[in-house]
Amino acid sequence: MSGDAILKVAIDAPVMGTFDYLAPAGTSPQPGQRLRVPFRSGKRVGVVLATAKQSALPASRLRRALEVLDPEPLLDAPLLALLDWASGYYQHPPGEVCATAMPRLLRHGRDADTGRLVWQLTPAGRSAQETGAAARAPVQSRLLAALAAAADGLDADALATVAARWRPAARELERRGWVRRRRHDAWERDAGPVAEPAPTPTPAQAEAVASITAADGFQPFLLQGVTGSGKTEVYLRCIAGQLAAGRQSLVLVPEIGLTPQLVARFRRRFPDAGSVVLHSGLTDLQRLQAWQRARAGQAGIIIGTRSAVFTPLARPGLIVVDEEHDGSFKQQDGFRYSARDIAVWRARQLGVPVVLGSATPSLESLANAVAGRYRRLRLPERTGTAGHPSVHFVDLRRHVATDGLAQPLVAAIGRHLDAGGQVLLYLNRRGYAPTLMCPGCGQCVECGRCDARMVLHRRERRISCHHCGASRPVPERCAACGGELFAVGQGTERLEAALGELFSGQPLVRLDRDSTRGRDGIAQRLDEVASGRARILLGTQMLTKGHDFPGVTLVGIIDADQGLFGTDFRAAEKLAQTFVQVSGRAGRADRPGEVYIQTLFPDHPLLQVLVREGYERFAEEALAERRAAGWPPFSFLAMLRAEAVAREPALAFLARARAAGEDCDTTDLRLLGPAPAPMERRAGRYRAQVLVEAASRSRLQQFLATWRERVAALPEAGHTRWSLDVDPVDLF
Ligand code: ADP
Ligand code: ZN
């Protein structure tokens, strides 16, 4: 078999590296084509990443691929290069990285062509029909006649009306080369309404659009503007320019289910652009079709969440990452990539501008702007006449909160409702109460499998663990002493009940994961708020995701102290972002807004800086602290995590791993740990970690490449659950 090319194939398996195969006889598959290959004792679908002259495997062990699935490469060279880079950067198996980038049907080997299957005459078939060559086979000749009259071919339904037993005849015609099958993709785009006119841009918007439009090739922008300052409008204008030039725009958003308004706005503005929206409600086939339309260049706008960053683009022109600070851009398990960071890498590779937009940019992006690597564009003012909301602290040391609500906030709610405003209340804790306690012995009801307390869900009469999902009926009595149990603390369900009593008759919408099962649940609730029917809106983190509620005039933060003393070095940043995002919902339209913050620590420096001087000032101070402490973005981290059913094996594995790390070149980097995770036990497993901190990204990358190999070679590695997280966002 000498001379046969060796195919380097990525297969969705937890193995670092590719697998070598020989091409099926008579074929020469190219990088980007899929193959069906024998794998262990079964068959798998793989993607050719490269071809080579030689293999490290002895010829006797080289197997031949069974089938080439694509007539031409499905993934183009730039996309393959992106996946290869991501696999190396995140130290993750290339096969699993490729799997992330492909719709499920393609991973499972389905025909990539999604069009309707039609049968068509070939030129040979046409002459056969004209000369009556099939006259002695009546079904065949009827089919030929029908096909001769149909320029675009006929599908199975149409052929069935020609002859009931048409399939064997069609097969025979195909065998004789008179008929061929092909896919015909008729994309029925939404017959959209007439495009909604764009508002006249403000001077700041016009300047931002001009800068982005003028970018010649790769250029990252940080578009910083308070909520309601018109960032989305800037994206829309830049996208309009791309569409006019025949180029595609890729728009990444945190959670599509939570932002139906945004998607609707894109569709209204560009009814003919062929927007595709990659959301979790698509069927597998719809997802593949959307992917193909992006790949073929038919889709002018591609909107999607995290994994959409890998969508193939025929004519890329612009990448947008909306709410770039949002934690959902980082995948937290398996292939732990950051879609925001990959978006910037991809924009560089494609030579296109990338816009990172946020009212509360991540400290990483701000540092890049300060260093001049990203160009900063500011939208300082809100559109319309809306001014900045006025902020009041409710000092919980002086005012007792009943069911989570202190008197000054209750009074403010009443005032705003009377004035016709809507009220938004933020509490990032679902359920009725976070704790069930026995006052007799002081015990709380714990999850048996996590280091966590069970949360009371009163309406369902159950308690559940928000970490592992365990759930059981509410216990009657304290298991330790038989005393009566009391619900301590507030969740959204309890707040809802309290508001229902205080403001009975005022329509209320609760937005959290319990109240919004299913996508329609969210859309319908958001509609009730947007239309003004709902007067009080109460919810968790879901409220912070860029919704536009023009009628909201009062925002109440029920418990500012949650997270004020977090252990993670990013705790302050996240808290500040949430505050500013939630407060930003107040008074977006023409009415002045008010924000009430309930806290035991009104003098806390973080709250004071945020309220008095704003997010940017906060961020400056936070960056100075990070620099002094040597945290990112002034250092670069990776986390090796391990878990086991007992504490010892996880720690022992990590101790070995750390020792293996000490044997590598550790110039300019530090290894910390092993240490138990902040919440050590979760779902019955003990978790621990080793942190690597490096002075530069390249040092970290060099180290990880050798370290990962040595860790994988440890005898314990085979029977320990472990993972490597590069640029971790949560340090637990
Ligand atoms: P952001 O994305 O920063 O939250 P949006 O682009 O959603 O801001 O704008 C907030 C509101 O202001 C939207 O209702 C939008 O239609 C409106 N808007 C944006 N730009 C303008 C403008 N130049 N003139 C009038 N209204 C605008
Ligand atoms: Zn649990």
mmCIF file of N, CA and C in Angstrom, residues 408-476:
data_model
loop_
_atom_site.group_PDB
_atom_site.id
_atom_site.type_symbol
_atom_site.label_atom_id
_atom_site.label_comp_id
_atom_site.label_asym_id
_atom_site.label_seq_id
_atom_site.Cartn_x
_atom_site.Cartn_y
_atom_site.Cartn_z
ATOM 1 N N PRO A 408 -39.290 51.427 53.402
ATOM 2 C CA PRO A 408 -39.042 52.428 52.355
ATOM 3 C C PRO A 408 -39.251 51.871 50.945
ATOM 4 N N LEU A 409 -38.878 50.606 50.730
ATOM 5 C CA LEU A 409 -39.071 50.007 49.407
ATOM 6 C C LEU A 409 -40.555 49.773 49.149
ATOM 7 N N VAL A 410 -41.272 49.289 50.182
ATOM 8 C CA VAL A 410 -42.712 49.056 50.022
ATOM 9 C C VAL A 410 -43.397 50.367 49.635
ATOM 10 N N ALA A 411 -43.006 51.464 50.308
ATOM 11 C CA ALA A 411 -43.610 52.766 50.014
ATOM 12 C C ALA A 411 -43.302 53.193 48.581
ATOM 13 N N ALA A 412 -42.054 52.978 48.162
ATOM 14 C CA ALA A 412 -41.661 53.369 46.803
ATOM 15 C C ALA A 412 -42.442 52.564 45.763
ATOM 16 N N ILE A 413 -42.628 51.272 46.034
ATOM 17 C CA ILE A 413 -43.395 50.436 45.087
ATOM 18 C C ILE A 413 -44.796 51.020 44.932
ATOM 19 N N GLY A 414 -45.423 51.324 46.066
ATOM 20 C CA GLY A 414 -46.779 51.886 46.033
ATOM 21 C C GLY A 414 -46.820 53.177 45.217
ATOM 22 N N ARG A 415 -45.842 54.027 45.454
ATOM 23 C CA ARG A 415 -45.792 55.320 44.771
ATOM 24 C C ARG A 415 -45.681 55.141 43.246
ATOM 25 N N HIS A 416 -44.771 54.268 42.852
ATOM 26 C CA HIS A 416 -44.561 54.091 41.409
ATOM 27 C C HIS A 416 -45.766 53.432 40.741
ATOM 28 N N LEU A 417 -46.377 52.476 41.442
ATOM 29 C CA LEU A 417 -47.554 51.832 40.857
ATOM 30 C C LEU A 417 -48.673 52.857 40.698
ATOM 31 N N ASP A 418 -48.846 53.703 41.720
ATOM 32 C CA ASP A 418 -49.900 54.731 41.653
ATOM 33 C C ASP A 418 -49.664 55.684 40.495
ATOM 34 N N ALA A 419 -48.378 55.948 40.209
ATOM 35 C CA ALA A 419 -48.053 56.894 39.139
ATOM 36 C C ALA A 419 -48.092 56.219 37.764
ATOM 37 N N GLY A 420 -48.467 54.941 37.743
ATOM 38 C CA GLY A 420 -48.591 54.265 36.449
ATOM 39 C C GLY A 420 -47.301 53.620 35.979
ATOM 40 N N GLY A 421 -46.283 53.597 36.811
ATOM 41 C CA GLY A 421 -45.024 52.970 36.420
ATOM 42 C C GLY A 421 -45.055 51.472 36.671
ATOM 43 N N GLN A 422 -44.096 50.776 36.069
ATOM 44 C CA GLN A 422 -43.919 49.362 36.378
ATOM 45 C C GLN A 422 -42.758 49.219 37.350
ATOM 46 N N VAL A 423 -42.790 48.132 38.110
ATOM 47 C CA VAL A 423 -41.787 47.923 39.147
ATOM 48 C C VAL A 423 -41.052 46.621 38.872
ATOM 49 N N LEU A 424 -39.739 46.660 38.963
ATOM 50 C CA LEU A 424 -38.939 45.458 38.754
ATOM 51 C C LEU A 424 -38.157 45.158 40.028
ATOM 52 N N LEU A 425 -38.278 43.934 40.521
ATOM 53 C CA LEU A 425 -37.575 43.558 41.751
ATOM 54 C C LEU A 425 -36.638 42.395 41.468
ATOM 55 N N TYR A 426 -35.403 42.540 41.916
ATOM 56 C CA TYR A 426 -34.377 41.545 41.617
ATOM 57 C C TYR A 426 -33.965 40.786 42.876
ATOM 58 N N LEU A 427 -34.075 39.493 42.804
ATOM 59 C CA LEU A 427 -33.604 38.636 43.898
ATOM 60 C C LEU A 427 -33.048 37.369 43.273
ATOM 61 N N ASN A 428 -31.752 37.162 43.399
ATOM 62 C CA ASN A 428 -31.157 36.046 42.672
ATOM 63 C C ASN A 428 -31.228 34.744 43.457
ATOM 64 N N ARG A 429 -32.446 34.352 43.841
ATOM 65 C CA ARG A 429 -32.592 33.107 44.582
ATOM 66 C C ARG A 429 -33.988 32.588 44.327
ATOM 67 N N ARG A 430 -34.077 31.478 43.617
ATOM 68 C CA ARG A 430 -35.409 30.959 43.352
ATOM 69 C C ARG A 430 -35.845 30.053 44.486
ATOM 70 N N GLY A 431 -37.135 29.704 44.462
ATOM 71 C CA GLY A 431 -37.693 28.909 45.539
ATOM 72 C C GLY A 431 -38.342 29.819 46.574
ATOM 73 N N TYR A 432 -38.837 29.212 47.645
ATOM 74 C CA TYR A 432 -39.533 29.986 48.668
ATOM 75 C C TYR A 432 -38.547 30.516 49.712
ATOM 76 N N ALA A 433 -37.719 29.615 50.222
ATOM 77 C CA ALA A 433 -36.724 30.019 51.219
ATOM 78 C C ALA A 433 -35.493 29.150 51.068
ATOM 79 N N PRO A 434 -34.306 29.742 51.202
ATOM 80 C CA PRO A 434 -33.070 28.980 50.977
ATOM 81 C C PRO A 434 -32.726 28.019 52.116
ATOM 82 N N THR A 435 -33.415 28.123 53.237
ATOM 83 C CA THR A 435 -33.047 27.308 54.389
ATOM 84 C C THR A 435 -34.293 26.862 55.154
ATOM 85 N N LEU A 436 -34.276 25.601 55.585
ATOM 86 C CA LEU A 436 -35.276 25.103 56.533
ATOM 87 C C LEU A 436 -34.526 24.816 57.821
ATOM 88 N N MET A 437 -34.892 25.533 58.894
ATOM 89 C CA MET A 437 -34.094 25.408 60.116
ATOM 90 C C MET A 437 -34.951 24.954 61.287
ATOM 91 N N CYS A 438 -34.329 24.223 62.186
ATOM 92 C CA CYS A 438 -34.985 23.826 63.422
ATOM 93 C C CYS A 438 -34.460 24.741 64.529
ATOM 94 N N PRO A 439 -35.295 25.626 65.058
ATOM 95 C CA PRO A 439 -34.811 26.553 66.092
ATOM 96 C C PRO A 439 -34.416 25.802 67.363
ATOM 97 N N GLY A 440 -35.007 24.624 67.569
ATOM 98 C CA GLY A 440 -34.711 23.854 68.764
ATOM 99 C C GLY A 440 -33.250 23.448 68.842
ATOM 100 N N CYS A 441 -32.747 22.788 67.798
ATOM 101 C CA CYS A 441 -31.370 22.294 67.852
ATOM 102 C C CYS A 441 -30.451 23.054 66.901
ATOM 103 N N GLY A 442 -30.996 23.995 66.123
ATOM 104 C CA GLY A 442 -30.157 24.813 65.249
ATOM 105 C C GLY A 442 -29.757 24.135 63.957
ATOM 106 N N GLN A 443 -30.261 22.919 63.710
ATOM 107 C CA GLN A 443 -29.875 22.223 62.484
ATOM 108 C C GLN A 443 -30.671 22.719 61.274
ATOM 109 N N CYS A 444 -30.003 22.697 60.118
ATOM 110 C CA CYS A 444 -30.676 23.026 58.871
ATOM 111 C C CYS A 444 -30.795 21.751 58.053
ATOM 112 N N VAL A 445 -31.789 21.698 57.186
ATOM 113 C CA VAL A 445 -31.948 20.515 56.343
ATOM 114 C C VAL A 445 -30.932 20.592 55.211
ATOM 115 N N GLU A 446 -30.065 19.574 55.147
ATOM 116 C CA GLU A 446 -28.977 19.580 54.176
ATOM 117 C C GLU A 446 -29.267 18.584 53.062
ATOM 118 N N CYS A 447 -28.607 18.832 51.918
ATOM 119 C CA CYS A 447 -28.619 17.833 50.856
ATOM 120 C C CYS A 447 -27.662 16.743 51.301
ATOM 121 N N GLY A 448 -28.060 15.496 51.200
ATOM 122 C CA GLY A 448 -27.186 14.426 51.650
ATOM 123 C C GLY A 448 -25.955 14.253 50.771
ATOM 124 N N ARG A 449 -25.991 14.793 49.551
ATOM 125 C CA ARG A 449 -24.920 14.506 48.595
ATOM 126 C C ARG A 449 -24.048 15.716 48.292
ATOM 127 N N CYS A 450 -24.468 16.920 48.758
ATOM 128 C CA CYS A 450 -23.676 18.124 48.503
ATOM 129 C C CYS A 450 -23.429 18.836 49.835
ATOM 130 N N ASP A 451 -22.401 19.668 49.863
ATOM 131 C CA ASP A 451 -22.223 20.542 51.016
ATOM 132 C C ASP A 451 -23.131 21.745 50.822
ATOM 133 N N ALA A 452 -24.414 21.521 50.892
ATOM 134 C CA ALA A 452 -25.359 22.601 50.610
ATOM 135 C C ALA A 452 -26.676 22.326 51.315
ATOM 136 N N ARG A 453 -27.422 23.408 51.537
ATOM 137 C CA ARG A 453 -28.725 23.258 52.164
ATOM 138 C C ARG A 453 -29.801 23.071 51.124
ATOM 139 N N MET A 454 -30.875 22.412 51.566
ATOM 140 C CA MET A 454 -32.007 22.216 50.673
ATOM 141 C C MET A 454 -32.847 23.487 50.650
ATOM 142 N N VAL A 455 -33.358 23.803 49.465
ATOM 143 C CA VAL A 455 -34.180 24.997 49.292
ATOM 144 C C VAL A 455 -35.650 24.590 49.324
ATOM 145 N N LEU A 456 -36.442 25.346 50.068
ATOM 146 C CA LEU A 456 -37.866 25.039 50.160
ATOM 147 C C LEU A 456 -38.618 25.593 48.948
ATOM 148 N N HIS A 457 -39.356 24.713 48.262
ATOM 149 C CA HIS A 457 -40.262 25.136 47.193
ATOM 150 C C HIS A 457 -41.662 24.849 47.717
ATOM 151 N N ARG A 458 -42.316 25.885 48.258
ATOM 152 C CA ARG A 458 -43.514 25.634 49.038
ATOM 153 C C ARG A 458 -44.688 25.173 48.182
ATOM 154 N N ARG A 459 -44.826 25.794 46.996
ATOM 155 C CA ARG A 459 -45.986 25.445 46.187
ATOM 156 C C ARG A 459 -45.943 23.972 45.785
ATOM 157 N N GLU A 460 -44.758 23.486 45.476
ATOM 158 C CA GLU A 460 -44.636 22.067 45.099
ATOM 159 C C GLU A 460 -44.575 21.154 46.312
ATOM 160 N N ARG A 461 -44.515 21.767 47.513
ATOM 161 C CA ARG A 461 -44.365 21.016 48.762
ATOM 162 C C ARG A 461 -43.134 20.114 48.718
ATOM 163 N N ARG A 462 -42.063 20.645 48.177
ATOM 164 C CA ARG A 462 -40.834 19.857 48.104
ATOM 165 C C ARG A 462 -39.653 20.704 48.534
ATOM 166 N N ILE A 463 -38.582 20.022 48.896
ATOM 167 C CA ILE A 463 -37.314 20.717 49.086
ATOM 168 C C ILE A 463 -36.365 20.195 48.015
ATOM 169 N N SER A 464 -35.512 21.060 47.511
ATOM 170 C CA SER A 464 -34.604 20.573 46.476
ATOM 171 C C SER A 464 -33.236 21.217 46.615
ATOM 172 N N CYS A 465 -32.249 20.511 46.066
ATOM 173 C CA CYS A 465 -30.876 20.992 46.106
ATOM 174 C C CYS A 465 -30.585 21.646 44.764
ATOM 175 N N HIS A 466 -30.167 22.894 44.794
ATOM 176 C CA HIS A 466 -29.929 23.599 43.543
ATOM 177 C C HIS A 466 -28.573 23.263 42.925
ATOM 178 N N HIS A 467 -27.831 22.379 43.567
ATOM 179 C CA HIS A 467 -26.530 22.002 43.020
ATOM 180 C C HIS A 467 -26.571 20.656 42.315
ATOM 181 N N CYS A 468 -27.317 19.698 42.879
ATOM 182 C CA CYS A 468 -27.336 18.374 42.251
ATOM 183 C C CYS A 468 -28.726 18.008 41.753
ATOM 184 N N GLY A 469 -29.722 18.828 42.067
ATOM 185 C CA GLY A 469 -31.057 18.549 41.570
ATOM 186 C C GLY A 469 -31.865 17.592 42.440
ATOM 187 N N ALA A 470 -31.276 17.089 43.538
ATOM 188 C CA ALA A 470 -32.014 16.180 44.418
ATOM 189 C C ALA A 470 -33.270 16.889 44.919
ATOM 190 N N SER A 471 -34.333 16.117 45.107
ATOM 191 C CA SER A 471 -35.598 16.727 45.499
ATOM 192 C C SER A 471 -36.389 15.718 46.307
ATOM 193 N N ARG A 472 -37.034 16.170 47.378
ATOM 194 C CA ARG A 472 -37.897 15.270 48.147
ATOM 195 C C ARG A 472 -38.990 16.067 48.846
ATOM 196 N N PRO A 473 -40.016 15.366 49.335
ATOM 197 C CA PRO A 473 -41.105 16.091 49.995
ATOM 198 C C PRO A 473 -40.597 16.853 51.217
ATOM 199 N N VAL A 474 -41.276 17.922 51.568
ATOM 200 C CA VAL A 474 -40.874 18.712 52.734
ATOM 201 C C VAL A 474 -40.984 17.833 53.985
ATOM 202 N N PRO A 475 -39.901 17.726 54.767
ATOM 203 C CA PRO A 475 -39.998 16.904 55.982
ATOM 204 C C PRO A 475 -40.938 17.558 57.000
ATOM 205 N N GLU A 476 -41.636 16.745 57.751
ATOM 206 C CA GLU A 476 -42.579 17.258 58.740
ATOM 207 C C GLU A 476 -41.843 17.877 59.919
#
